């Protein structure tokens, strides 16, 4: 028995904030942001709540899967920017979708939130506890960004990505996964209760490349798959230089690495499901292909998932 992606969807807020717009807010330049991060613009949720974005992405994923919300057994939402302290975004989403039965919850793992959620969903499906699971990564980071701090405000954006997972009847499956965390390093990247994102960028950069590489190597060797047999790598979109360094270390051609950070910046838990959806829509990921996903975020948390689509 395996786990298969039945459908994916996204929601990106309409409002776009470009690097040139940021030049008017803080002492920065399009040139600095582009060369240091690869980001050109990001989306800002002005009218949309976190639940609104999660709902739109979920409906799109359900539509592509040919399913209705009533078919879903479990909803897992990866987010660090919930609308309310409680109830969870998952429960609010469950109500918005008009679901009856099943259960919903949030998972807090910062930028690794989507991969951690996928890990739980895969486990529930393989344990026979659920047949269809809706996994959402959604963030409204614009609410916890200090718009006077140029070292962080240029990096983040808002958005949502959703994936419907179901029991697989074919070769599609999660082939291997590796989730890790090290709480001792929490203060490299955090936000206090009601506070803004604080980040030791340079330190994080080095740890990110090293940890993601290690997790990727573990899943590849665990599944007995060589880097050359990977069709596509979908890394968390935090910095294009991190992404390039990672591909280089893994010996994977940059052409096989999906990048959309230029348009959305770092959307934390939403970044991988947004990229996954776009890669599928653009025909860069086809049924039977092997995709390697990897993330690194606050916690510190990190991981990698190898999946046959
Ligand atoms: N515009 C212009 N100059 C700037 C800006 C800016 N927006 N921000 C910083 N600078 C300046 C600094 O003040 C510094 O100036 P100085 O040399 O005079 O002191 C100089 O640029 C270099 O700063 P660094 O911080 O060393 O720049 P670096 O090349 O490391 O890039 C960055 C910074 C982009 C943050 C990078 O370190 C990075 O991407 N780190 C990792 C981020 C990451 O992985 N996040 C993932 C998890 S996110 C999550 O979980 C929510």
XYZ file of C-alpha atoms and ligand atoms in Angstrom, residues 26-29 32-33 36-37 80 109-112 139 141 149-156 189 197 199-206 208 212 236-242 266-269 296-301, ligand 1:
103
model
C 13.828 50.589 3.723
C 17.395 51.287 2.624
C 17.777 48.516 0.072
C 17.984 47.992 -3.675
C 21.013 43.720 -3.553
C 17.856 41.674 -3.076
C 21.695 37.986 -2.545
C 18.374 36.113 -2.606
C 3.278 29.491 11.737
C 7.397 23.284 12.040
C 7.990 26.650 10.326
C 9.348 26.213 6.789
C 9.424 22.421 7.226
C 1.383 31.573 5.576
C 4.257 36.151 6.991
C 14.135 45.712 9.280
C 15.788 45.430 5.859
C 17.613 42.231 6.804
C 14.333 40.279 7.000
C 11.480 42.232 5.373
C 12.784 41.693 1.841
C 12.720 37.894 2.204
C 9.170 36.824 2.970
C 15.326 31.884 13.596
C 10.716 37.330 12.744
C 16.976 35.666 12.030
C 20.732 35.123 12.097
C 20.866 34.932 8.314
C 24.527 34.088 7.747
C 24.530 31.263 10.332
C 21.292 29.872 8.946
C 22.613 29.869 5.401
C 25.433 27.448 6.240
C 20.573 25.095 5.744
C 19.273 19.700 3.610
C 12.074 25.142 0.093
C 12.370 28.561 -1.533
C 14.398 30.587 0.994
C 17.326 31.820 -1.071
C 18.374 30.969 -4.631
C 22.009 30.783 -3.488
C 21.088 28.095 -0.925
C 10.004 32.744 1.097
C 6.457 31.625 1.924
C 7.619 29.184 4.630
C 5.270 26.158 4.884
C 14.768 23.785 6.416
C 13.218 26.193 8.871
C 12.778 27.562 12.366
C 13.096 25.063 15.173
C 15.477 24.304 13.724
C 13.547 21.780 11.666
N 19.495 45.615 1.454
C 20.756 46.076 1.409
N 21.713 45.666 2.262
C 21.373 44.746 3.183
C 20.062 44.224 3.280
C 19.108 44.706 2.367
N 17.820 44.255 2.357
N 20.036 43.335 4.285
C 21.263 43.259 4.813
N 22.084 44.135 4.156
C 23.502 44.390 4.379
C 23.955 44.022 5.764
O 23.713 45.059 6.673
C 25.430 43.774 5.546
O 26.094 45.008 5.522
P 27.547 45.174 6.229
O 28.434 44.245 5.463
O 27.827 46.618 6.034
O 27.340 44.748 7.653
C 25.491 43.173 4.144
O 24.255 43.557 3.511
C 25.648 41.676 4.116
O 24.713 41.097 5.011
P 24.636 39.549 5.269
O 23.573 39.261 6.278
O 25.993 39.011 5.512
O 24.163 39.066 3.817
P 24.057 37.604 3.266
O 24.783 37.504 2.011
O 24.285 36.565 4.326
O 22.494 37.523 2.864
C 20.446 36.560 3.683
C 21.499 37.651 3.855
C 19.799 36.758 2.349
C 19.421 36.697 4.787
C 21.113 35.162 3.750
O 21.959 35.086 4.844
C 20.131 34.014 3.836
O 19.393 33.726 2.899
N 20.096 33.267 4.953
C 19.271 32.092 5.102
C 17.833 32.372 5.211
C 17.075 31.063 5.318
O 17.545 29.998 4.988
N 15.872 31.040 5.778
C 15.193 29.723 5.782
C 14.315 29.522 6.778
S 13.074 30.777 6.856
C 11.849 30.191 7.944
O 11.918 29.151 8.548
C 10.673 31.141 8.220
